[in-house]
Structures are given as structure tokens and as C-alpha cells.
Amino acid sequence: MTIAIFGAGAVGCYFGALLARAGEDVVLIGRQTLVDAMSFRGLQLEKDGRIEHVTVRASTDPAAIAGADLVLVCVKSPDTQAAAQAMKPHLSADATVLSLQNGIGNADLLSAELNRPVIPAVVYVAVGMAGPGHVQHKGRGELVLGEGPGADAAATRLNAAQIPTEVSAQAETALWTKLTLNCAVNAISALTRRPYGVIARRPEAEATFAALVAECRAVAQASGVTLPEDMLDQVIGITRSMSGQLSSTAQDVIAGKPTEIAMLNGEIARRGAALGIDAPLNRALAMMVGLIEPRRDAT
Ligand SMILES: NC(=O)C1=CN([C@@H]2O[C@H](COP(=O)(O)OP(=O)(O)OC[C@H]3O[C@@H](n4cnc5c(N)ncnc54)[C@H](OP(=O)(O)O)[C@@H]3O)[C@@H](O)[C@H]2O)C=CC1
Ligand SMILES: CC(C)(CO)C(=O)C(=O)O
């Protein structure tokens, strides 16, 4: 059976490469530049100090997901709705759909557009594209899946491909925890273009992370989610386990692409405002990243 990856960027190419390497039939749906690069030398997976060429099918055509029994959606959040609309006519009735995306609303958005359950996956990995068809792994690589139809079977296949995956009844808390990690580090990395290890060495870093976490905790609590007590330690842990990594937001800024900031710090600021909780640091970071990203309505 086929596994389709919709949105073959850093995350999609990385997990697609591991699945294909484990013998799964994988098809990547991505842009023409990726398909062109892969027609010459397959997918290049740079991991653990070596580059491996992995043979995977790639297409720009959403119809390539037809017949897939597992679909991993790996587009950035602003592209979620368009991706759902492109996939919908081709999706098998019994396919399991996973959202491998940051933020807390993507699985629900996909589910509403596709009219079927979509399982959120919390993604703990540091990857980037070194060039078209060349994915670079810089750290970690685990997934936490929410519960739902097909989740256990998907986890079994992912684990078999050396992708450490667990299914958790606490997926909502895990998504909020990941959102908080992203709110603490992504925008700062994007605005400064510095990797986490460099940021964490600043004397002001820990207090800044703590203040961002406190805002996220208050908004999460008012939304019915209790963040883990060791949230700040988890942020510091990310800066150590992924010290050389630039956030995905930083990678977007550098590539001149729109970012997911509205679904990260922007989400906390917006939800906080709706709940009567002020989140000035998250609001300021969302505004600053918003000002440097390309927008159609920029003046
Ligand atoms: N990179 C990382 O280390 C991590 C990323 N994440 C999250 O994972 C998700 C994916 O991130 P990442 O892989 O970095 O993002 P990328 O931008 O590298 O990958 C997304 C890819 O999908 C493509 N795409 C978008 N829409 C379509 C479409 N309709 N048809 C075909 N291709 C499409 C994009 O092309 P184009 O750019 O041309 O639009 C891009 O190549 C995000 O939510 C991110 O926050 C989570 C943990 C770590
Ligand atoms: C895990 C982390 C923080 C890795 O950089 C990420 O989710 C991102 O960059 O968006």
C-alpha cells in the first residue's frame, strides 16, 4: 500500500525518505523544482554525517495520492486549506490522514475540509532543505500521534521505519506543549537568524523564555489545557538537543516565504485577547515577524 506525503519540504522529505528506505511505497507531492531534482539523483537524505540517495516517486499532481492508504500532510499552516481542497477529490475513502504540522488548528481544519477524521501529529525533529531534493537532518525525529481511526496502524508502520512514534491520549496537551516550544524559540530565531544554541547562551535568554512560557501557560489554562510543570526545562532542552538549528520560521524568513507566525505567537496573542489574557511578548514577536515576512497586503 502507498504512503503519500502531501507537501514535500523538509519534514515531508525527511519522513518520506525514512519510510521509503524501510521498503514502503512512498509518493511525494511537491513542487516542480523538487520533482526535477529528484529525477536526476533521487532524494538525498543527509543524516548522521553521510548522504544517502533514496529512491522515491515524486509528483506535482495532487492526483498522485489516489490509492494511498496513509497520507501525511506536511505543508506549512497557511497552505493547509488549499492542500485539503487539492487532495479531497483524490483521497481514498479508507485512507488515514495525519497532520505533521506545527500549531494547534491544522488537523481540525483538514478534518472540516476533508469531512473525515484527521489525526494530529506532534513533530519533534530538526530538518531543513539544503537544496532541491536534498534534506538535511539536524536532530531528533519523534512523532506523537493523537488517537483516532488508523492511528495505531500508522504508528506501527512509522516505528517499523525507525521513526519513533507513540499514540497518546494526551495529544491536545502535546500540541499545546509543542506550540509553547515554538512560541519560545521560533520567532527569536527568525528575527535574529540565529540557531537555538547561540540564543540560549545570551544571559537574558532564560528569563525571556520563562516570560513567553508564562503567557502561553495562562492562555492554555484558560483554554482547558494544563501545560507540563517542566515546560521551561523543555524549552531549554530544545535549545540543547537542536543547538545548531534555525527554526522553521527562520528558514521561511531566509527563503523569503510567508511564515506560520500567525498560528504560533499570533495564535497565543489572539486567543489570549479573546479570553481577556494579555500576551504582550507573544503579540510583539508575532508583529515583528509579520513585518519582515512577505505579505500580499504589505505597504
Ligand atoms: N522544519 C522543521 O524542522 C520542522 C517543521 N515543523 C512543521 O512541519 C510543517 C512542515 O514544515 P517544513 O517541512 O519545514 O516546511 P517546508 O516549507 O519545507 O515544506 C512544505 C512544502 O510543501 C510545499 N507545498 C505547499 N503547498 C503545496 C501544494 N499545494 N502542492 C505541492 N506542494 C506544496 C511547499 O512548497 P512552497 O514552499 O513552494 O510553497 C514546501 O515545499 C510545518 O507546520 C512546520 O512548522 C515541525 C517541526 C520541525
Ligand atoms: C522543533 C522545532 C522547534 C525545531 O526547530 C520546530 O518545530 C520548528 O522549527 O518549527
Tab-separated table of C-alpha atoms and ligand atoms in Angstrom:
chain	number	residue	atom	x	y	z
A	1	MET	CA	0.000	0.000	0.000
A	2	THR	CA	1.138	3.510	-0.742
A	3	ILE	CA	2.030	6.288	1.679
A	4	ALA	CA	1.515	9.753	0.169
A	5	ILE	CA	3.319	12.792	1.547
A	6	PHE	CA	1.445	15.973	0.680
A	7	GLY	CA	3.889	18.883	0.898
A	8	ALA	CA	7.362	17.545	0.186
A	9	GLY	CA	9.511	20.083	2.005
A	10	ALA	CA	11.908	19.423	4.868
A	11	VAL	CA	9.549	17.422	7.102
A	12	GLY	CA	7.824	15.595	4.231
A	13	CYS	CA	11.091	14.635	2.512
A	14	TYR	CA	12.674	13.509	5.790
A	15	PHE	CA	9.867	11.202	6.911
A	16	GLY	CA	9.208	10.149	3.299
A	17	ALA	CA	12.851	9.149	2.901
A	18	LEU	CA	12.836	7.059	6.100
A	19	LEU	CA	9.609	5.322	5.073
A	20	ALA	CA	10.892	4.599	1.551
A	21	ARG	CA	14.207	3.376	2.947
A	22	ALA	CA	12.244	0.903	5.084
A	23	GLY	CA	10.592	-0.536	1.973
A	24	GLU	CA	7.297	1.400	1.958
A	25	ASP	CA	5.900	2.538	-1.391
A	26	VAL	CA	6.068	6.327	-0.960
A	27	VAL	CA	4.973	9.136	-3.240
A	28	LEU	CA	5.952	12.740	-2.529
A	29	ILE	CA	3.685	15.548	-3.745
A	30	GLY	CA	5.712	18.709	-4.019
A	31	ARG	CA	6.863	21.460	-6.308
A	32	GLN	CA	8.356	21.133	-9.808
A	33	THR	CA	11.885	22.019	-8.608
A	34	LEU	CA	11.826	19.022	-6.263
A	35	VAL	CA	10.491	16.660	-8.926
A	36	ASP	CA	13.139	17.893	-11.401
A	37	ALA	CA	15.978	17.490	-8.894
A	38	MET	CA	14.793	14.030	-7.890
A	39	SER	CA	14.573	12.838	-11.496
A	40	PHE	CA	18.389	13.170	-11.638
A	41	ARG	CA	19.532	11.668	-8.353
A	42	GLY	CA	16.535	10.642	-6.254
A	43	LEU	CA	16.093	12.105	-2.834
A	44	GLN	CA	19.274	12.945	-0.941
A	45	LEU	CA	18.991	12.257	2.782
A	46	GLU	CA	21.798	13.832	4.806
A	47	LYS	CA	21.842	12.240	8.239
A	48	ASP	CA	24.454	11.192	10.779
A	49	GLY	CA	27.277	12.695	8.713
A	50	ARG	CA	26.564	10.952	5.420
A	51	ILE	CA	24.424	11.481	2.342
A	52	GLU	CA	22.227	8.650	1.164
A	53	HIS	CA	20.330	8.547	-2.142
A	54	VAL	CA	16.822	7.216	-1.600
A	55	THR	CA	14.580	6.183	-4.474
A	56	VAL	CA	11.116	7.684	-4.049
A	57	ARG	CA	8.411	8.656	-6.516
A	58	ALA	CA	7.621	12.367	-6.729
A	59	SER	CA	4.896	14.336	-8.452
A	60	THR	CA	3.407	17.796	-8.570
A	61	ASP	CA	-0.042	16.328	-9.200
A	62	PRO	CA	-2.386	16.006	-6.179
A	63	ALA	CA	-3.996	13.051	-8.009
A	64	ALA	CA	-0.862	11.066	-7.115
A	65	ILE	CA	-2.383	10.489	-3.651
A	66	ALA	CA	-5.108	8.303	-5.223
A	67	GLY	CA	-4.922	4.797	-3.772
A	68	ALA	CA	-2.743	5.803	-0.799
A	69	ASP	CA	-3.959	4.285	2.474
A	70	LEU	CA	-1.873	6.676	4.595
A	71	VAL	CA	-1.429	10.383	3.827
A	72	LEU	CA	0.961	12.633	5.756
A	73	VAL	CA	0.114	16.319	5.319
A	74	CYS	CA	3.344	18.299	5.685
A	75	VAL	CA	2.551	21.730	4.218
A	76	LYS	CA	3.040	24.910	6.231
A	77	SER	CA	-0.089	26.096	8.057
A	78	PRO	CA	-1.030	28.908	5.632
A	79	ASP	CA	-1.231	26.245	2.874
A	80	THR	CA	-3.429	23.795	4.808
A	81	GLN	CA	-6.765	24.810	3.355
A	82	ALA	CA	-5.527	24.824	-0.251
A	83	ALA	CA	-3.848	21.454	0.317
A	84	ALA	CA	-7.105	19.981	1.629
A	85	GLN	CA	-9.014	21.257	-1.380
A	86	ALA	CA	-6.405	19.824	-3.765
A	87	MET	CA	-6.375	16.424	-2.016
A	88	LYS	CA	-10.095	15.969	-1.456
A	89	PRO	CA	-11.133	14.654	-4.906
A	90	HIS	CA	-8.344	12.040	-4.905
A	91	LEU	CA	-8.376	10.761	-1.331
A	92	SER	CA	-9.339	7.094	-0.829
A	93	ALA	CA	-12.389	6.632	1.383
A	94	ASP	CA	-10.426	4.457	3.829
A	95	ALA	CA	-7.176	6.495	3.900
A	96	THR	CA	-5.790	7.570	7.279
A	97	VAL	CA	-4.756	11.233	7.199
A	98	LEU	CA	-2.115	12.611	9.600
A	99	SER	CA	-1.254	16.297	10.007
A	100	LEU	CA	2.518	16.649	10.601
A	101	GLN	CA	2.365	20.388	11.219
A	102	ASN	CA	3.066	22.890	13.955
A	103	GLY	CA	0.243	24.860	15.531
A	104	ILE	CA	-2.937	23.606	17.182
A	105	GLY	CA	-5.589	24.061	14.490
A	106	ASN	CA	-4.378	22.247	11.372
A	107	ALA	CA	-5.859	18.796	11.989
A	108	ASP	CA	-9.264	20.329	12.753
A	109	LEU	CA	-9.090	22.495	9.639
A	110	LEU	CA	-8.168	19.495	7.472
A	111	SER	CA	-10.881	17.431	9.104
A	112	ALA	CA	-13.521	20.067	8.371
A	113	GLU	CA	-12.392	20.467	4.738
A	114	LEU	CA	-12.000	16.727	4.088
A	115	ASN	CA	-15.062	15.718	6.066
A	116	ARG	CA	-13.284	12.881	7.875
A	117	PRO	CA	-11.182	12.406	10.993
A	118	VAL	CA	-7.638	13.747	10.705
A	119	ILE	CA	-5.077	12.739	13.311
A	120	PRO	CA	-2.743	15.454	14.620
A	121	ALA	CA	0.928	14.526	14.891
A	122	VAL	CA	3.274	16.486	17.114
A	123	VAL	CA	6.601	16.646	15.263
A	124	TYR	CA	9.875	16.732	17.178
A	125	VAL	CA	12.547	16.988	14.514
A	126	ALA	CA	15.102	19.476	13.233
A	127	VAL	CA	15.342	19.301	9.449
A	128	GLY	CA	15.900	21.690	6.575
A	129	MET	CA	16.324	21.638	2.803
A	130	ALA	CA	19.958	22.131	1.758
A	131	GLY	CA	18.772	22.381	-1.858
A	132	PRO	CA	16.043	20.924	-4.056
A	133	GLY	CA	15.703	17.228	-3.267
A	134	HIS	CA	18.363	17.403	-0.523
A	135	VAL	CA	17.051	17.135	3.033
A	136	GLN	CA	19.340	17.671	5.997
A	137	HIS	CA	18.612	16.102	9.362
A	138	LYS	CA	19.973	18.029	12.354
A	139	GLY	CA	18.318	16.367	15.327
A	140	ARG	CA	15.655	14.154	16.839
A	141	GLY	CA	12.746	12.813	14.773
A	142	GLU	CA	9.919	11.551	17.001
A	143	LEU	CA	6.187	11.805	16.442
A	144	VAL	CA	3.314	11.810	18.930
A	145	LEU	CA	0.002	10.926	17.285
A	146	GLY	CA	-3.446	11.680	18.597
A	147	GLU	CA	-5.893	8.818	18.978
A	148	GLY	CA	-8.289	8.027	16.141
A	149	PRO	CA	-9.153	5.542	13.444
A	150	GLY	CA	-5.957	4.230	11.872
A	151	ALA	CA	-3.617	5.866	14.409
A	152	ASP	CA	-2.271	2.606	15.862
A	153	ALA	CA	-1.687	1.069	12.420
A	154	ALA	CA	0.061	4.251	11.234
A	155	ALA	CA	2.280	4.251	14.341
A	156	THR	CA	3.245	0.618	13.687
A	157	ARG	CA	4.380	1.464	10.138
A	158	LEU	CA	6.220	4.582	11.267
A	159	ASN	CA	8.016	2.723	14.058
A	160	ALA	CA	8.983	-0.013	11.616
A	161	ALA	CA	10.676	2.714	9.543
A	162	GLN	CA	12.797	3.808	12.568
A	163	ILE	CA	10.548	6.811	13.220
A	164	PRO	CA	9.891	6.689	16.983
A	165	THR	CA	6.127	7.175	17.218
A	166	GLU	CA	3.650	6.908	20.052
A	167	VAL	CA	-0.116	7.289	20.106
A	168	SER	CA	-1.184	9.445	23.021
A	169	ALA	CA	-4.496	10.153	24.709
A	170	GLN	CA	-2.891	13.480	25.692
A	171	ALA	CA	-2.337	14.700	22.129
A	172	GLU	CA	-4.031	18.057	22.772
A	173	THR	CA	-1.672	18.752	25.650
A	174	ALA	CA	1.226	17.601	23.460
A	175	LEU	CA	0.149	20.023	20.702
A	176	TRP	CA	-0.048	22.921	23.156
A	177	THR	CA	3.318	21.934	24.615
A	178	LYS	CA	4.847	21.969	21.140
A	179	LEU	CA	3.117	25.282	20.387
A	180	THR	CA	4.696	26.734	23.521
A	181	LEU	CA	8.150	25.476	22.497
A	182	ASN	CA	7.627	27.127	19.111
A	183	CYS	CA	6.426	30.370	20.721
A	184	ALA	CA	9.539	30.444	22.915
A	185	VAL	CA	12.174	29.912	20.226
A	186	ASN	CA	10.884	30.212	16.643
A	187	ALA	CA	10.336	33.958	16.362
A	188	ILE	CA	13.554	34.859	18.183
A	189	SER	CA	15.498	32.594	15.822
A	190	ALA	CA	13.675	34.146	12.834
A	191	LEU	CA	14.238	37.767	13.882
A	192	THR	CA	17.901	37.248	14.756
A	193	ARG	CA	18.674	34.484	12.209
A	194	ARG	CA	20.497	32.681	14.989
A	195	PRO	CA	20.349	28.983	15.924
A	196	TYR	CA	18.943	27.956	19.285
A	197	GLY	CA	22.311	27.233	20.893
A	198	VAL	CA	23.522	30.795	20.239
A	199	ILE	CA	20.267	32.295	21.525
A	200	ALA	CA	20.362	30.194	24.709
A	201	ARG	CA	23.875	31.441	25.558
A	202	ARG	CA	22.585	35.027	25.964
A	203	PRO	CA	22.238	35.951	29.649
A	204	GLU	CA	18.700	37.258	29.018
A	205	ALA	CA	17.543	34.071	27.293
A	206	GLU	CA	16.185	32.042	30.189
A	207	ALA	CA	14.106	34.892	31.650
A	208	THR	CA	12.760	35.693	28.172
A	209	PHE	CA	11.789	32.058	27.566
A	210	ALA	CA	10.179	31.963	31.024
A	211	ALA	CA	8.083	35.058	30.299
A	212	LEU	CA	6.915	33.636	26.951
A	213	VAL	CA	6.083	30.294	28.572
A	214	ALA	CA	4.093	32.078	31.316
A	215	GLU	CA	1.930	33.819	28.711
A	216	CYS	CA	1.353	30.542	26.843
A	217	ARG	CA	0.558	28.737	30.103
A	218	ALA	CA	-2.091	31.283	31.044
A	219	VAL	CA	-3.767	31.082	27.627
A	220	ALA	CA	-3.558	27.255	27.587
A	221	GLN	CA	-5.047	27.046	31.097
A	222	ALA	CA	-7.936	29.313	30.134
A	223	SER	CA	-8.482	27.036	27.095
A	224	GLY	CA	-8.714	23.970	29.359
A	225	VAL	CA	-5.165	22.650	28.834
A	226	THR	CA	-2.591	22.367	31.607
A	227	LEU	CA	0.959	22.663	30.299
A	228	PRO	CA	3.604	20.450	31.911
A	229	GLU	CA	5.308	21.860	35.001
A	230	ASP	CA	8.712	21.399	33.370
A	231	MET	CA	7.758	23.495	30.309
A	232	LEU	CA	10.694	25.891	30.702
A	233	ASP	CA	13.101	22.957	31.054
A	234	GLN	CA	11.666	21.527	27.829
A	235	VAL	CA	12.407	24.812	26.032
A	236	ILE	CA	15.955	24.798	27.340
A	237	GLY	CA	16.184	21.126	26.363
A	238	ILE	CA	15.264	22.007	22.742
A	239	THR	CA	17.984	24.661	22.617
A	240	ARG	CA	20.466	21.945	23.665
A	241	SER	CA	19.209	18.963	21.637
A	242	MET	CA	18.874	21.139	18.492
A	243	SER	CA	21.553	23.729	19.232
A	244	GLY	CA	22.612	24.203	15.595
A	245	GLN	CA	19.057	24.512	14.270
A	246	LEU	CA	17.384	27.616	12.865
A	247	SER	CA	13.624	27.494	13.471
A	248	SER	CA	11.319	26.650	10.590
A	249	THR	CA	10.126	30.272	10.895
A	250	ALA	CA	13.713	31.472	10.416
A	251	GLN	CA	14.094	29.172	7.405
A	252	ASP	CA	10.961	30.724	5.867
A	253	VAL	CA	12.184	34.282	6.506
A	254	ILE	CA	15.553	33.487	4.932
A	255	ALA	CA	13.820	31.876	1.933
A	256	GLY	CA	11.585	34.968	1.564
A	257	LYS	CA	8.468	32.874	2.200
A	258	PRO	CA	5.400	33.625	4.351
A	259	THR	CA	5.763	32.147	7.843
A	260	GLU	CA	3.429	30.338	10.245
A	261	ILE	CA	3.823	33.078	12.867
A	262	ALA	CA	0.074	33.849	12.923
A	263	MET	CA	-0.513	30.238	14.053
A	264	LEU	CA	2.312	30.361	16.640
A	265	ASN	CA	2.859	33.525	18.745
A	266	GLY	CA	-0.046	35.110	16.838
A	267	GLU	CA	-2.366	32.295	17.952
A	268	ILE	CA	-1.461	32.869	21.626
A	269	ALA	CA	-1.938	36.633	21.315
A	270	ARG	CA	-5.273	36.241	19.500
A	271	ARG	CA	-6.657	33.546	21.829
A	272	GLY	CA	-5.404	35.483	24.828
A	273	ALA	CA	-7.202	38.622	23.650
A	274	ALA	CA	-10.428	36.646	23.183
A	275	LEU	CA	-10.079	35.231	26.710
A	276	GLY	CA	-9.129	38.545	28.328
A	277	ILE	CA	-5.499	37.465	28.893
A	278	ASP	CA	-2.796	39.859	27.797
A	279	ALA	CA	0.148	38.234	25.994
A	280	PRO	CA	2.352	41.232	25.116
A	281	LEU	CA	5.567	39.318	24.341
A	282	ASN	CA	3.833	36.877	22.006
A	283	ARG	CA	1.960	39.791	20.395
A	284	ALA	CA	5.162	41.764	19.851
A	285	LEU	CA	7.029	38.792	18.352
A	286	ALA	CA	4.093	37.993	16.049
A	287	MET	CA	4.010	41.621	14.930
A	288	MET	CA	7.756	41.808	14.277
A	289	VAL	CA	7.914	38.574	12.293
A	290	GLY	CA	4.768	39.679	10.457
A	291	LEU	CA	6.566	42.865	9.460
A	292	ILE	CA	9.527	41.066	7.889
A	293	GLU	CA	7.671	38.303	6.083
A	294	PRO	CA	6.354	38.803	2.557
A	295	ARG	CA	2.640	39.579	2.588
A	296	ARG	CA	0.306	40.434	-0.234
A	297	ASP	CA	-1.206	43.290	1.792
A	298	ALA	CA	2.163	44.801	2.872
A	299	THR	CA	2.506	48.552	2.436
B	1	LIG	N1	11.470	22.073	9.527
B	1	LIG	C1	11.431	21.598	10.769
B	1	LIG	O1	12.470	21.273	11.374
B	1	LIG	C2	10.125	21.410	11.457
B	1	LIG	C3	8.913	21.758	10.882
B	1	LIG	N2	7.741	21.502	11.550
B	1	LIG	C4	6.442	21.819	10.955
B	1	LIG	O2	6.193	20.910	9.883
B	1	LIG	C5	5.409	21.550	8.870
B	1	LIG	C6	6.167	21.476	7.553
B	1	LIG	O3	7.370	22.219	7.724
B	1	LIG	P1	8.578	22.196	6.689
B	1	LIG	O4	8.700	20.852	6.089
B	1	LIG	O5	9.713	22.793	7.394
B	1	LIG	O6	8.028	23.188	5.576
B	1	LIG	P2	8.540	23.349	4.062
B	1	LIG	O7	8.134	24.714	3.620
B	1	LIG	O8	9.963	22.920	3.961
B	1	LIG	O9	7.683	22.250	3.309
B	1	LIG	C7	6.368	22.403	2.836
B	1	LIG	C8	6.414	22.087	1.365
B	1	LIG	O10	5.102	21.922	0.859
B	1	LIG	C9	5.053	22.563	-0.407
B	1	LIG	N3	3.657	22.800	-0.741
B	1	LIG	C10	2.790	23.669	-0.173
B	1	LIG	N4	1.585	23.572	-0.768
B	1	LIG	C11	1.712	22.633	-1.737
B	1	LIG	C12	0.814	22.098	-2.710
B	1	LIG	N5	-0.458	22.502	-2.793
B	1	LIG	N6	1.278	21.169	-3.577
B	1	LIG	C13	2.569	20.735	-3.504
B	1	LIG	N7	3.467	21.195	-2.599
B	1	LIG	C14	3.025	22.138	-1.723
B	1	LIG	C15	5.864	23.810	-0.195
B	1	LIG	O11	6.230	24.428	-1.404
B	1	LIG	P3	6.436	26.056	-1.421
B	1	LIG	O12	7.436	26.366	-0.359
B	1	LIG	O13	6.889	26.306	-2.805
B	1	LIG	O14	5.090	26.639	-1.117
B	1	LIG	C16	7.069	23.219	0.553
B	1	LIG	O15	7.987	22.663	-0.345
B	1	LIG	C17	5.180	22.978	9.360
B	1	LIG	O16	3.962	23.083	10.022
B	1	LIG	C18	6.348	23.196	10.336
B	1	LIG	O17	6.080	24.155	11.307
B	1	LIG	C19	7.726	20.871	12.754
B	1	LIG	C20	8.890	20.505	13.355
B	1	LIG	C21	10.174	20.801	12.794
B	2	LIG	C1	11.139	21.546	16.793
B	2	LIG	C2	11.402	22.927	16.194
B	2	LIG	C3	11.487	23.938	17.311
B	2	LIG	C4	12.712	22.737	15.507
B	2	LIG	O1	13.299	23.852	15.046
B	2	LIG	C5	10.276	23.329	15.290
B	2	LIG	O2	9.172	22.848	15.475
B	2	LIG	C6	10.376	24.390	14.253
B	2	LIG	O3	11.446	24.777	13.826
B	2	LIG	O4	9.292	24.850	13.840
